[in-house]
Every structure is written in C-alpha cells, then in structure tokens.
Amino acid sequence: MEILKRIAAELERGHDQQVGQMTREALAAGFAPKQVLDEGLIAGMNVVGEKFRVHEIFLPDVLLAARAMYAGMDVVKPLLLKEEVPVAGKAVIGTVQGDLHDIGKNLVGIMLKGAGFEVIDLGNDVAPERFVAAAEEHGAPVIGMSALLTTTMPVMKKVVDLLRQKGLSERVKTIVGGAPLSADFAREIGADAYGYDGVSAVDRIKALIATRGVA
Ligand code: B1M
C-alpha cells in the first residue's frame, strides 16, 4: 500500500519519471493494474484537483501532474488491454466541445478496448455534429461523451437533441460521464446512460447495446 501512496504523492508533485518508475515497481510487486490506477494515479490526481480548487497550486502544477498521470497510464495501459477478447461492438467517444480534459475519456477508451470494443476516439473539444457524423459513418450504436467543466456539460444535450432531430435516437444511444456529472443530469438531458467510471461505462454500454434501451 505504501507504494501506491508514494505514486500519488509523486504525481501530486508532477514528477513524471518517478511516477512511471514507481508504477512499474508496484506492478512488479504484484499490485493489480486497476488498483494501481485507482489508489495511486487517480487518488493523486484527485488531491491535485482539490488543491487547485482552493488555489493552493496553479495551472502549471496541474499540467505537470497531468503529464505524470500519463507517464503512469502508459505503463498500466498495455496490461488493461492484454486480454484477447472478441469484438463486443463499436463506440464513438470524445470530450465535448470547449473542453480539453482528456485523461478520464482516455481511461474510458482503454477500458472499452480491454473489454473488446472497437473505439472511435474523436479526441477532445468535439463539436456535437462531429459526434453524430462519426456514429453514422462508422455505424456505431453508442456515443460516449466526457465533460469535466460545468460550462461544457450543456454540449452533451446538443448531441442528444441532434440525434433526435435526425431520427437516430433509437439506433444510436448516448452515455455521458465526467467528474461534475450525475445520473440525474444524464436523465435531465435525455441521455440513455451515465457512467461513473471506466468500469461502469463498459457495463452501461454493454447493456445499451444488448437492449438498445435505457441502461
Ligand atoms: Co482542469 N479543471 N481546467 N485541467 N482539471 C478541473 C476539471 C476542475 C474541477 C479543477 C478544480 O477547480 N478543482 C475545474 C473545473 C471547475 C468547474 O467546471 N466547475 C477545472 C478548471 C477550472 C480548468 C480550467 C478552466 C483552468 C483555467 O484555465 N483557468 C482549464 C480548462 C481548459 C479547457 O478544458 N478548456 C483546465 C485545464 C486543465 C489542464 C489542461 C491543466 C488539465 C487537463 C489535462 C488533460 O486532461 N490532458 C486539468 C486537470 C488535470 C484537471 C483536474 C485536476 C483533474 C482531471 C482528471 O484528469 N482527473 C480536475 C480536477 C478534478 O477533476 N478533480 C480539473 C483524473 C481522471 C481519471 O478523472 O476525468 O473525472 P475524470 O474521469 C473519470 C470519471 O469522471 C469517469 O471515468 C474516469 C475514470 O474514473 N469519466 C467517464 C470521465 N469521462 C467519462 C465518460 C463516460 C463515463 C465515465 O462515458 C462516456
């Protein structure tokens, strides 16, 4: 457990090399990749968010922490993807327009790929029209949207509305997630599901594809 706390502490300091190294050490010591992710990397990033919120640290510190987060994720990612699984379906994912936060969205993508999904990742700052066009182009039954800013959450409703306007809402289901969101918000905007984290996103998307109904 000590090493997971040290990973979190080094991530808070933005020490990417140490985070990468210690992530490797934790895995070599037998910790499960998911535990290293949740109790080391994500735990450290949550502290960074809180310190940023209360102005104890500033944007450059958060950028360094994000770089350190990716150093750890790079080590964990191949292990989360390792299992060979049949293709479970397709999903278009992205962070909504105006929002540059992509760490959580990328984690959701990794979990989906690990569960056998073909993932069409549109990146961040994705306009509503691009989500819908990508789902049509790739024949994907699910659009997964991430938002980390309260100011960008309303973009999700635009995607849901656009699917309705185009008569696609039965064929293409939507799932939303991100730190400021809730299941209530998902319901309010008419999204089909809410994902709390990467694991729940996979479960919800599987249920959406199985039923093409509300998950
Ligand atoms: Co910014 N930022 N940031 N930031 N940043 C937050 C979100 C904030 C809460 C910090 C704070 O004040 N405490 C705050 C938002 C406040 C608000 O909206 N009310 C904030 C702000 C204000 C800003 C700027 C406006 C700062 C500024 O410029 N003055 C700016 C905005 C830029 C923009 O987007 N236009 C900004 C910039 C940045 C950085 C670029 C420096 C960097 C992002 C780097 C990157 O992503 N490549 C950054 C970071 C790192 C954060 C915090 C500290 C951490 C976010 C993160 O990566 N968490 C964040 C504080 C926080 O969230 N506590 C903060 C780790 C990640 C694994 O968690 O993304 O929540 P998360 O994803 C989770 C779940 O939410 C879920 O699964 C993931 C795994 O468990 N999930 C889904 C996510 N998407 C999902 C989709 C699903 C299902 C589940 O289905 C499709």
PDB file of C-alpha atoms and ligand atoms in Angstrom:
ATOM      1  CA  MET A   1       0.000   0.000   0.000  1.00  0.00           C
ATOM      2  CA  GLU A   2       2.884   2.316   0.813  1.00  0.00           C
ATOM      3  CA  ILE A   3       3.995   2.357  -2.821  1.00  0.00           C
ATOM      4  CA  LEU A   4       0.528   3.390  -4.026  1.00  0.00           C
ATOM      5  CA  LYS A   5       0.621   6.358  -1.646  1.00  0.00           C
ATOM      6  CA  ARG A   6       4.073   7.243  -2.940  1.00  0.00           C
ATOM      7  CA  ILE A   7       2.820   7.129  -6.542  1.00  0.00           C
ATOM      8  CA  ALA A   8       0.014   9.509  -5.583  1.00  0.00           C
ATOM      9  CA  ALA A   9       2.469  11.829  -3.822  1.00  0.00           C
ATOM     10  CA  GLU A  10       4.902  11.895  -6.759  1.00  0.00           C
ATOM     11  CA  LEU A  11       2.011  12.555  -9.152  1.00  0.00           C
ATOM     12  CA  GLU A  12       0.940  15.494  -6.998  1.00  0.00           C
ATOM     13  CA  ARG A  13       4.463  16.885  -7.349  1.00  0.00           C
ATOM     14  CA  GLY A  14       4.334  16.375 -11.129  1.00  0.00           C
ATOM     15  CA  HIS A  15       7.320  14.016 -11.168  1.00  0.00           C
ATOM     16  CA  ASP A  16       6.589  12.028 -14.308  1.00  0.00           C
ATOM     17  CA  GLN A  17       9.707   9.846 -14.344  1.00  0.00           C
ATOM     18  CA  GLN A  18       9.243   8.793 -10.728  1.00  0.00           C
ATOM     19  CA  VAL A  19       5.567   8.045 -11.342  1.00  0.00           C
ATOM     20  CA  GLY A  20       6.435   5.864 -14.346  1.00  0.00           C
ATOM     21  CA  GLN A  21       9.160   4.054 -12.413  1.00  0.00           C
ATOM     22  CA  MET A  22       7.079   3.504  -9.283  1.00  0.00           C
ATOM     23  CA  THR A  23       4.097   2.326 -11.302  1.00  0.00           C
ATOM     24  CA  ARG A  24       6.352  -0.341 -12.800  1.00  0.00           C
ATOM     25  CA  GLU A  25       7.577  -1.238  -9.300  1.00  0.00           C
ATOM     26  CA  ALA A  26       4.045  -1.543  -7.925  1.00  0.00           C
ATOM     27  CA  LEU A  27       3.055  -3.866 -10.766  1.00  0.00           C
ATOM     28  CA  ALA A  28       6.230  -5.929 -10.279  1.00  0.00           C
ATOM     29  CA  ALA A  29       5.340  -6.187  -6.581  1.00  0.00           C
ATOM     30  CA  GLY A  30       2.038  -7.805  -7.595  1.00  0.00           C
ATOM     31  CA  PHE A  31      -0.485  -4.980  -7.316  1.00  0.00           C
ATOM     32  CA  ALA A  32      -3.314  -5.282  -9.852  1.00  0.00           C
ATOM     33  CA  PRO A  33      -3.237  -2.652 -12.648  1.00  0.00           C
ATOM     34  CA  LYS A  34      -6.707  -1.402 -11.677  1.00  0.00           C
ATOM     35  CA  GLN A  35      -5.609  -0.933  -8.062  1.00  0.00           C
ATOM     36  CA  VAL A  36      -2.503   0.996  -9.119  1.00  0.00           C
ATOM     37  CA  LEU A  37      -4.714   3.158 -11.326  1.00  0.00           C
ATOM     38  CA  ASP A  38      -7.408   3.847  -8.710  1.00  0.00           C
ATOM     39  CA  GLU A  39      -5.400   4.050  -5.488  1.00  0.00           C
ATOM     40  CA  GLY A  40      -2.190   5.516  -6.924  1.00  0.00           C
ATOM     41  CA  LEU A  41      -2.727   7.580 -10.061  1.00  0.00           C
ATOM     42  CA  ILE A  42      -6.365   8.663  -9.749  1.00  0.00           C
ATOM     43  CA  ALA A  43      -6.029   9.188  -5.978  1.00  0.00           C
ATOM     44  CA  GLY A  44      -3.091  11.545  -6.618  1.00  0.00           C
ATOM     45  CA  MET A  45      -4.968  13.410  -9.331  1.00  0.00           C
ATOM     46  CA  ASN A  46      -7.964  13.914  -7.010  1.00  0.00           C
ATOM     47  CA  VAL A  47      -5.693  15.647  -4.489  1.00  0.00           C
ATOM     48  CA  VAL A  48      -4.302  17.820  -7.296  1.00  0.00           C
ATOM     49  CA  GLY A  49      -7.859  18.828  -8.228  1.00  0.00           C
ATOM     50  CA  GLU A  50      -8.706  19.756  -4.652  1.00  0.00           C
ATOM     51  CA  LYS A  51      -5.513  21.778  -4.168  1.00  0.00           C
ATOM     52  CA  PHE A  52      -6.173  23.577  -7.454  1.00  0.00           C
ATOM     53  CA  ARG A  53      -9.720  24.338  -6.365  1.00  0.00           C
ATOM     54  CA  VAL A  54      -8.560  26.034  -3.177  1.00  0.00           C
ATOM     55  CA  HIS A  55      -5.736  27.883  -5.012  1.00  0.00           C
ATOM     56  CA  GLU A  56      -3.023  26.002  -3.181  1.00  0.00           C
ATOM     57  CA  ILE A  57      -1.479  25.097  -6.550  1.00  0.00           C
ATOM     58  CA  PHE A  58      -1.834  26.642 -10.022  1.00  0.00           C
ATOM     59  CA  LEU A  59      -2.368  25.662 -13.647  1.00  0.00           C
ATOM     60  CA  PRO A  60       1.289  24.839 -14.463  1.00  0.00           C
ATOM     61  CA  ASP A  61       1.295  22.429 -11.497  1.00  0.00           C
ATOM     62  CA  VAL A  62      -1.846  20.752 -12.827  1.00  0.00           C
ATOM     63  CA  LEU A  63      -0.251  20.417 -16.272  1.00  0.00           C
ATOM     64  CA  LEU A  64       2.787  18.719 -14.730  1.00  0.00           C
ATOM     65  CA  ALA A  65       0.509  16.418 -12.741  1.00  0.00           C
ATOM     66  CA  ALA A  66      -1.357  15.526 -15.952  1.00  0.00           C
ATOM     67  CA  ARG A  67       1.961  14.659 -17.603  1.00  0.00           C
ATOM     68  CA  ALA A  68       2.852  12.470 -14.639  1.00  0.00           C
ATOM     69  CA  MET A  69      -0.570  10.829 -14.831  1.00  0.00           C
ATOM     70  CA  TYR A  70       0.080   9.905 -18.459  1.00  0.00           C
ATOM     71  CA  ALA A  71       3.533   8.507 -17.522  1.00  0.00           C
ATOM     72  CA  GLY A  72       1.768   6.098 -15.171  1.00  0.00           C
ATOM     73  CA  MET A  73      -1.095   5.364 -17.555  1.00  0.00           C
ATOM     74  CA  ASP A  74       1.398   4.444 -20.291  1.00  0.00           C
ATOM     75  CA  VAL A  75       2.726   1.686 -18.025  1.00  0.00           C
ATOM     76  CA  VAL A  76      -0.673   0.373 -16.927  1.00  0.00           C
ATOM     77  CA  LYS A  77      -2.413   0.611 -20.314  1.00  0.00           C
ATOM     78  CA  PRO A  78      -0.907  -2.491 -22.024  1.00  0.00           C
ATOM     79  CA  LEU A  79      -1.942  -4.594 -19.029  1.00  0.00           C
ATOM     80  CA  LEU A  80      -5.507  -3.362 -19.153  1.00  0.00           C
ATOM     81  CA  LEU A  81      -5.592  -4.141 -22.870  1.00  0.00           C
ATOM     82  CA  LYS A  82      -3.842  -7.511 -22.601  1.00  0.00           C
ATOM     83  CA  GLU A  83      -6.732  -9.904 -22.680  1.00  0.00           C
ATOM     84  CA  GLU A  84      -7.703 -11.064 -26.138  1.00  0.00           C
ATOM     85  CA  VAL A  85     -11.444 -10.695 -26.369  1.00  0.00           C
ATOM     86  CA  PRO A  86     -13.851 -10.868 -29.272  1.00  0.00           C
ATOM     87  CA  VAL A  87     -15.167  -7.591 -30.654  1.00  0.00           C
ATOM     88  CA  ALA A  88     -18.030  -6.547 -28.407  1.00  0.00           C
ATOM     89  CA  GLY A  89     -19.233  -3.660 -30.550  1.00  0.00           C
ATOM     90  CA  LYS A  90     -18.292  -0.150 -31.600  1.00  0.00           C
ATOM     91  CA  ALA A  91     -18.350   3.048 -29.596  1.00  0.00           C
ATOM     92  CA  VAL A  92     -17.607   6.628 -30.558  1.00  0.00           C
ATOM     93  CA  ILE A  93     -16.081   8.557 -27.670  1.00  0.00           C
ATOM     94  CA  GLY A  94     -14.832  12.098 -27.113  1.00  0.00           C
ATOM     95  CA  THR A  95     -14.637  15.054 -24.765  1.00  0.00           C
ATOM     96  CA  VAL A  96     -17.227  17.665 -25.650  1.00  0.00           C
ATOM     97  CA  GLN A  97     -16.646  20.970 -27.404  1.00  0.00           C
ATOM     98  CA  GLY A  98     -14.804  23.594 -25.366  1.00  0.00           C
ATOM     99  CA  ASP A  99     -13.338  21.003 -23.007  1.00  0.00           C
ATOM    100  CA  LEU A 100      -9.705  19.923 -23.219  1.00  0.00           C
ATOM    101  CA  HIS A 101      -9.689  17.408 -20.331  1.00  0.00           C
ATOM    102  CA  ASP A 102      -8.948  14.029 -21.857  1.00  0.00           C
ATOM    103  CA  ILE A 103      -7.446  11.815 -19.144  1.00  0.00           C
ATOM    104  CA  GLY A 104     -10.765  10.352 -17.966  1.00  0.00           C
ATOM    105  CA  LYS A 105     -12.046   9.953 -21.526  1.00  0.00           C
ATOM    106  CA  ASN A 106      -8.845   8.119 -22.456  1.00  0.00           C
ATOM    107  CA  LEU A 107      -9.246   5.814 -19.466  1.00  0.00           C
ATOM    108  CA  VAL A 108     -12.786   5.005 -20.557  1.00  0.00           C
ATOM    109  CA  GLY A 109     -11.388   4.253 -24.045  1.00  0.00           C
ATOM    110  CA  ILE A 110      -8.748   1.920 -22.593  1.00  0.00           C
ATOM    111  CA  MET A 111     -11.367   0.057 -20.536  1.00  0.00           C
ATOM    112  CA  LEU A 112     -13.628  -0.275 -23.562  1.00  0.00           C
ATOM    113  CA  LYS A 113     -10.813  -1.606 -25.735  1.00  0.00           C
ATOM    114  CA  GLY A 114      -9.869  -4.023 -22.939  1.00  0.00           C
ATOM    115  CA  ALA A 115     -13.468  -5.255 -22.974  1.00  0.00           C
ATOM    116  CA  GLY A 116     -13.299  -5.932 -26.715  1.00  0.00           C
ATOM    117  CA  PHE A 117     -14.846  -2.780 -28.134  1.00  0.00           C
ATOM    118  CA  GLU A 118     -13.713  -1.051 -31.279  1.00  0.00           C
ATOM    119  CA  VAL A 119     -13.275   2.534 -30.121  1.00  0.00           C
ATOM    120  CA  ILE A 120     -13.516   5.526 -32.416  1.00  0.00           C
ATOM    121  CA  ASP A 121     -11.873   8.218 -30.302  1.00  0.00           C
ATOM    122  CA  LEU A 122     -12.569  11.734 -31.573  1.00  0.00           C
ATOM    123  CA  GLY A 123     -10.262  13.336 -29.011  1.00  0.00           C
ATOM    124  CA  ASN A 124     -11.226  16.449 -27.095  1.00  0.00           C
ATOM    125  CA  ASP A 125     -13.090  19.662 -27.989  1.00  0.00           C
ATOM    126  CA  VAL A 126     -15.523  17.683 -30.150  1.00  0.00           C
ATOM    127  CA  ALA A 127     -18.456  19.534 -31.735  1.00  0.00           C
ATOM    128  CA  PRO A 128     -21.928  17.920 -31.482  1.00  0.00           C
ATOM    129  CA  GLU A 129     -22.128  17.454 -35.264  1.00  0.00           C
ATOM    130  CA  ARG A 130     -18.837  15.506 -35.258  1.00  0.00           C
ATOM    131  CA  PHE A 131     -20.106  13.018 -32.671  1.00  0.00           C
ATOM    132  CA  VAL A 132     -23.220  12.341 -34.711  1.00  0.00           C
ATOM    133  CA  ALA A 133     -21.406  12.211 -38.066  1.00  0.00           C
ATOM    134  CA  ALA A 134     -18.852   9.737 -36.666  1.00  0.00           C
ATOM    135  CA  ALA A 135     -21.570   7.444 -35.296  1.00  0.00           C
ATOM    136  CA  GLU A 136     -23.288   7.475 -38.684  1.00  0.00           C
ATOM    137  CA  GLU A 137     -20.077   6.982 -40.645  1.00  0.00           C
ATOM    138  CA  HIS A 138     -18.869   4.049 -38.509  1.00  0.00           C
ATOM    139  CA  GLY A 139     -22.297   2.547 -37.829  1.00  0.00           C
ATOM    140  CA  ALA A 140     -21.618   2.823 -34.093  1.00  0.00           C
ATOM    141  CA  PRO A 141     -24.588   2.148 -31.800  1.00  0.00           C
ATOM    142  CA  VAL A 142     -23.167   4.231 -28.939  1.00  0.00           C
ATOM    143  CA  ILE A 143     -21.770   7.721 -28.429  1.00  0.00           C
ATOM    144  CA  GLY A 144     -19.841   8.237 -25.182  1.00  0.00           C
ATOM    145  CA  MET A 145     -19.242  11.823 -24.080  1.00  0.00           C
ATOM    146  CA  SER A 146     -16.991  13.143 -21.385  1.00  0.00           C
ATOM    147  CA  ALA A 147     -17.086  16.616 -19.758  1.00  0.00           C
ATOM    148  CA  LEU A 148     -15.055  17.952 -16.853  1.00  0.00           C
ATOM    149  CA  LEU A 149     -16.275  21.534 -16.853  1.00  0.00           C
ATOM    150  CA  THR A 150     -19.699  22.654 -15.681  1.00  0.00           C
ATOM    151  CA  THR A 151     -19.630  25.121 -18.590  1.00  0.00           C
ATOM    152  CA  THR A 152     -19.264  22.355 -21.201  1.00  0.00           C
ATOM    153  CA  MET A 153     -21.845  19.925 -19.798  1.00  0.00           C
ATOM    154  CA  PRO A 154     -24.683  21.538 -21.855  1.00  0.00           C
ATOM    155  CA  VAL A 155     -22.929  20.464 -25.081  1.00  0.00           C
ATOM    156  CA  MET A 156     -23.988  16.913 -24.232  1.00  0.00           C
ATOM    157  CA  LYS A 157     -27.642  17.868 -24.542  1.00  0.00           C
ATOM    158  CA  LYS A 158     -26.934  19.272 -28.007  1.00  0.00           C
ATOM    159  CA  VAL A 159     -25.726  15.838 -29.123  1.00  0.00           C
ATOM    160  CA  VAL A 160     -28.787  14.120 -27.640  1.00  0.00           C
ATOM    161  CA  ASP A 161     -31.067  16.675 -29.334  1.00  0.00           C
ATOM    162  CA  LEU A 162     -29.264  16.377 -32.647  1.00  0.00           C
ATOM    163  CA  LEU A 163     -29.710  12.603 -32.657  1.00  0.00           C
ATOM    164  CA  ARG A 164     -33.445  13.128 -32.026  1.00  0.00           C
ATOM    165  CA  GLN A 165     -33.731  15.726 -34.798  1.00  0.00           C
ATOM    166  CA  LYS A 166     -32.076  13.333 -37.234  1.00  0.00           C
ATOM    167  CA  GLY A 167     -34.301  10.442 -36.162  1.00  0.00           C
ATOM    168  CA  LEU A 168     -31.279   8.478 -34.940  1.00  0.00           C
ATOM    169  CA  SER A 169     -32.009   8.235 -31.220  1.00  0.00           C
ATOM    170  CA  GLU A 170     -33.286   4.647 -31.428  1.00  0.00           C
ATOM    171  CA  ARG A 171     -30.253   3.464 -33.379  1.00  0.00           C
ATOM    172  CA  VAL A 172     -27.579   5.462 -31.552  1.00  0.00           C
ATOM    173  CA  LYS A 173     -27.593   5.515 -27.743  1.00  0.00           C
ATOM    174  CA  THR A 174     -25.739   8.046 -25.602  1.00  0.00           C
ATOM    175  CA  ILE A 175     -23.747   7.698 -22.409  1.00  0.00           C
ATOM    176  CA  VAL A 176     -22.249  10.612 -20.505  1.00  0.00           C
ATOM    177  CA  GLY A 177     -19.630  10.831 -17.771  1.00  0.00           C
ATOM    178  CA  GLY A 178     -17.078  13.049 -16.075  1.00  0.00           C
ATOM    179  CA  ALA A 179     -16.419  14.360 -12.583  1.00  0.00           C
ATOM    180  CA  PRO A 180     -19.114  17.088 -12.424  1.00  0.00           C
ATOM    181  CA  LEU A 181     -21.890  14.863 -13.832  1.00  0.00           C
ATOM    182  CA  SER A 182     -24.518  12.714 -12.166  1.00  0.00           C
ATOM    183  CA  ALA A 183     -27.157  10.192 -13.143  1.00  0.00           C
ATOM    184  CA  ASP A 184     -29.749  12.931 -12.550  1.00  0.00           C
ATOM    185  CA  PHE A 185     -28.040  15.206 -15.059  1.00  0.00           C
ATOM    186  CA  ALA A 186     -27.942  12.372 -17.606  1.00  0.00           C
ATOM    187  CA  ARG A 187     -31.682  11.859 -17.159  1.00  0.00           C
ATOM    188  CA  GLU A 188     -32.398  15.590 -17.376  1.00  0.00           C
ATOM    189  CA  ILE A 189     -30.724  15.954 -20.758  1.00  0.00           C
ATOM    190  CA  GLY A 190     -32.268  12.738 -22.087  1.00  0.00           C
ATOM    191  CA  ALA A 191     -29.040  10.729 -22.326  1.00  0.00           C
ATOM    192  CA  ASP A 192     -29.521   6.957 -22.235  1.00  0.00           C
ATOM    193  CA  ALA A 193     -26.958   6.257 -19.534  1.00  0.00           C
ATOM    194  CA  TYR A 194     -24.493   7.708 -17.062  1.00  0.00           C
ATOM    195  CA  GLY A 195     -21.074   6.185 -16.369  1.00  0.00           C
ATOM    196  CA  TYR A 196     -19.410   6.871 -13.037  1.00  0.00           C
ATOM    197  CA  ASP A 197     -16.025   5.499 -14.098  1.00  0.00           C
ATOM    198  CA  GLY A 198     -14.429   3.406 -16.835  1.00  0.00           C
ATOM    199  CA  VAL A 199     -15.694   0.107 -15.468  1.00  0.00           C
ATOM    200  CA  SER A 200     -19.272   1.318 -15.098  1.00  0.00           C
ATOM    201  CA  ALA A 201     -19.075   2.891 -18.578  1.00  0.00           C
ATOM    202  CA  VAL A 202     -18.236  -0.530 -20.045  1.00  0.00           C
ATOM    203  CA  ASP A 203     -21.117  -2.181 -18.179  1.00  0.00           C
ATOM    204  CA  ARG A 204     -23.586   0.507 -19.221  1.00  0.00           C
ATOM    205  CA  ILE A 205     -22.505   0.421 -22.850  1.00  0.00           C
ATOM    206  CA  LYS A 206     -22.816  -3.368 -22.955  1.00  0.00           C
ATOM    207  CA  ALA A 207     -26.340  -3.041 -21.542  1.00  0.00           C
ATOM    208  CA  LEU A 208     -27.203  -0.306 -24.054  1.00  0.00           C
ATOM    209  CA  ILE A 209     -26.050  -2.447 -26.949  1.00  0.00           C
ATOM    210  CA  ALA A 210     -27.849  -5.529 -25.633  1.00  0.00           C
ATOM    211  CA  THR A 211     -31.179  -3.803 -25.144  1.00  0.00           C
ATOM    212  CA  ARG A 212     -30.838  -0.653 -27.243  1.00  0.00           C
ATOM    213  CA  GLY A 213     -32.806   0.739 -24.319  1.00  0.00           C
ATOM    214  CA  VAL A 214     -32.077   2.628 -21.164  1.00  0.00           C
ATOM    215  CA  ALA A 215     -29.180   1.311 -19.061  1.00  0.00           C
TER     216      ALA A 215
HETATM  217 CO1  B1M B   1      -8.840  21.400 -15.193  1.00  0.00          CO
HETATM  218  N1  B1M B   1     -10.438  21.737 -14.110  1.00  0.00           N
HETATM  219  N2  B1M B   1      -9.075  23.137 -16.059  1.00  0.00           N
HETATM  220  N3  B1M B   1      -7.224  20.950 -16.168  1.00  0.00           N
HETATM  221  N4  B1M B   1      -8.704  19.940 -14.093  1.00  0.00           N
HETATM  222  C1  B1M B   1     -10.941  20.641 -13.284  1.00  0.00           C
HETATM  223  C2  B1M B   1     -11.970  19.745 -14.006  1.00  0.00           C
HETATM  224  C3  B1M B   1     -11.546  21.363 -12.016  1.00  0.00           C
HETATM  225  C4  B1M B   1     -12.658  20.609 -11.279  1.00  0.00           C
HETATM  226  C5  B1M B   1     -10.393  21.750 -11.057  1.00  0.00           C
HETATM  227  C6  B1M B   1     -10.864  22.461  -9.817  1.00  0.00           C
HETATM  228  O1  B1M B   1     -11.180  23.640  -9.870  1.00  0.00           O
HETATM  229  N5  B1M B   1     -10.916  21.767  -8.696  1.00  0.00           N
HETATM  230  C7  B1M B   1     -12.044  22.696 -12.704  1.00  0.00           C
HETATM  231  C8  B1M B   1     -13.477  22.699 -13.241  1.00  0.00           C
HETATM  232  C9  B1M B   1     -14.420  23.506 -12.371  1.00  0.00           C
HETATM  233  C10 B1M B   1     -15.794  23.534 -12.935  1.00  0.00           C
HETATM  234  O2  B1M B   1     -16.087  23.328 -14.070  1.00  0.00           O
HETATM  235  N6  B1M B   1     -16.712  23.822 -12.053  1.00  0.00           N
HETATM  236  C11 B1M B   1     -11.019  22.850 -13.821  1.00  0.00           C
HETATM  237  C12 B1M B   1     -10.741  24.071 -14.497  1.00  0.00           C
HETATM  238  C13 B1M B   1     -11.427  25.312 -13.934  1.00  0.00           C
HETATM  239  C14 B1M B   1      -9.873  24.164 -15.603  1.00  0.00           C
HETATM  240  C15 B1M B   1      -9.556  25.405 -16.450  1.00  0.00           C
HETATM  241  C16 B1M B   1     -10.758  26.288 -16.792  1.00  0.00           C
HETATM  242  C17 B1M B   1      -8.463  26.187 -15.702  1.00  0.00           C
HETATM  243  C18 B1M B   1      -8.067  27.508 -16.312  1.00  0.00           C
HETATM  244  O3  B1M B   1      -7.675  27.579 -17.449  1.00  0.00           O
HETATM  245  N7  B1M B   1      -8.171  28.542 -15.501  1.00  0.00           N
HETATM  246  C19 B1M B   1      -8.919  24.776 -17.706  1.00  0.00           C
HETATM  247  C20 B1M B   1      -9.979  24.461 -18.783  1.00  0.00           C
HETATM  248  C21 B1M B   1      -9.374  24.107 -20.092  1.00  0.00           C
HETATM  249  C22 B1M B   1     -10.451  23.566 -21.034  1.00  0.00           C
HETATM  250  O4  B1M B   1     -10.802  22.404 -20.942  1.00  0.00           O
HETATM  251  N8  B1M B   1     -10.980  24.415 -21.904  1.00  0.00           N
HETATM  252  C23 B1M B   1      -8.366  23.500 -17.149  1.00  0.00           C
HETATM  253  C24 B1M B   1      -7.243  22.855 -17.666  1.00  0.00           C
HETATM  254  C25 B1M B   1      -6.702  21.676 -17.160  1.00  0.00           C
HETATM  255  C26 B1M B   1      -5.387  21.069 -17.657  1.00  0.00           C
HETATM  256  C27 B1M B   1      -5.173  21.211 -19.179  1.00  0.00           C
HETATM  257  C28 B1M B   1      -4.254  21.750 -16.929  1.00  0.00           C
HETATM  258  C29 B1M B   1      -5.515  19.598 -17.127  1.00  0.00           C
HETATM  259  C30 B1M B   1      -6.125  18.604 -18.166  1.00  0.00           C
HETATM  260  C31 B1M B   1      -5.057  17.782 -18.863  1.00  0.00           C
HETATM  261  C32 B1M B   1      -5.659  16.694 -19.702  1.00  0.00           C
HETATM  262  O5  B1M B   1      -6.777  16.221 -19.489  1.00  0.00           O
HETATM  263  N9  B1M B   1      -4.876  16.262 -20.675  1.00  0.00           N
HETATM  264  C33 B1M B   1      -6.537  19.760 -15.999  1.00  0.00           C
HETATM  265  C34 B1M B   1      -6.750  18.785 -14.977  1.00  0.00           C
HETATM  266  C35 B1M B   1      -5.771  17.632 -14.942  1.00  0.00           C
HETATM  267  C36 B1M B   1      -7.813  18.889 -14.030  1.00  0.00           C
HETATM  268  C37 B1M B   1      -8.096  18.004 -12.808  1.00  0.00           C
HETATM  269  C38 B1M B   1      -7.109  18.425 -11.712  1.00  0.00           C
HETATM  270  C39 B1M B   1      -8.031  16.501 -12.974  1.00  0.00           C
HETATM  271  C40 B1M B   1      -8.903  15.926 -14.109  1.00  0.00           C
HETATM  272  C41 B1M B   1      -8.502  14.485 -14.337  1.00  0.00           C
HETATM  273  O6  B1M B   1      -7.811  14.179 -15.288  1.00  0.00           O
HETATM  274  N10 B1M B   1      -8.868  13.600 -13.371  1.00  0.00           N
HETATM  275  C42 B1M B   1      -9.611  18.427 -12.474  1.00  0.00           C
HETATM  276  C43 B1M B   1      -9.980  18.272 -11.012  1.00  0.00           C
HETATM  277  C44 B1M B   1     -10.830  17.036 -10.741  1.00  0.00           C
HETATM  278  O7  B1M B   1     -11.479  16.501 -11.597  1.00  0.00           O
HETATM  279  N11 B1M B   1     -10.865  16.629  -9.509  1.00  0.00           N
HETATM  280  C45 B1M B   1      -9.728  19.715 -13.149  1.00  0.00           C
HETATM  281  C46 B1M B   1      -8.482  12.196 -13.420  1.00  0.00           C
HETATM  282  C47 B1M B   1      -9.462  11.429 -14.340  1.00  0.00           C
HETATM  283  C48 B1M B   1      -9.099   9.959 -14.320  1.00  0.00           C
HETATM  284  O8  B1M B   1     -10.759  11.592 -13.787  1.00  0.00           O
HETATM  285  O9  B1M B   1     -11.584  12.930 -15.780  1.00  0.00           O
HETATM  286  O10 B1M B   1     -13.024  12.629 -13.704  1.00  0.00           O
HETATM  287  P1  B1M B   1     -12.023  12.100 -14.650  1.00  0.00           P
HETATM  288  O11 B1M B   1     -12.561  10.754 -15.292  1.00  0.00           O
HETATM  289  C49 B1M B   1     -13.098   9.695 -14.511  1.00  0.00           C
HETATM  290  C50 B1M B   1     -14.621   9.796 -14.300  1.00  0.00           C
HETATM  291  O12 B1M B   1     -15.100  11.121 -14.243  1.00  0.00           O
HETATM  292  C51 B1M B   1     -15.178   8.977 -15.413  1.00  0.00           C
HETATM  293  O13 B1M B   1     -14.213   7.939 -15.600  1.00  0.00           O
HETATM  294  C52 B1M B   1     -12.912   8.440 -15.340  1.00  0.00           C
HETATM  295  C53 B1M B   1     -12.132   7.354 -14.668  1.00  0.00           C
HETATM  296  O14 B1M B   1     -12.616   7.086 -13.373  1.00  0.00           O
HETATM  297  N12 B1M B   1     -15.465   9.531 -16.727  1.00  0.00           N
HETATM  298  C54 B1M B   1     -16.391   8.933 -17.531  1.00  0.00           C
HETATM  299  C55 B1M B   1     -14.904  10.553 -17.401  1.00  0.00           C
HETATM  300  N13 B1M B   1     -15.432  10.644 -18.621  1.00  0.00           N
HETATM  301  C56 B1M B   1     -16.349   9.654 -18.729  1.00  0.00           C
HETATM  302  C57 B1M B   1     -17.180   9.281 -19.793  1.00  0.00           C
HETATM  303  C58 B1M B   1     -18.042   8.189 -19.592  1.00  0.00           C
HETATM  304  C59 B1M B   1     -18.079   7.513 -18.388  1.00  0.00           C
HETATM  305  C60 B1M B   1     -17.256   7.854 -17.334  1.00  0.00           C
HETATM  306  O15 B1M B   1     -18.860   7.733 -20.540  1.00  0.00           O
HETATM  307  C61 B1M B   1     -18.676   8.160 -21.870  1.00  0.00           C
END
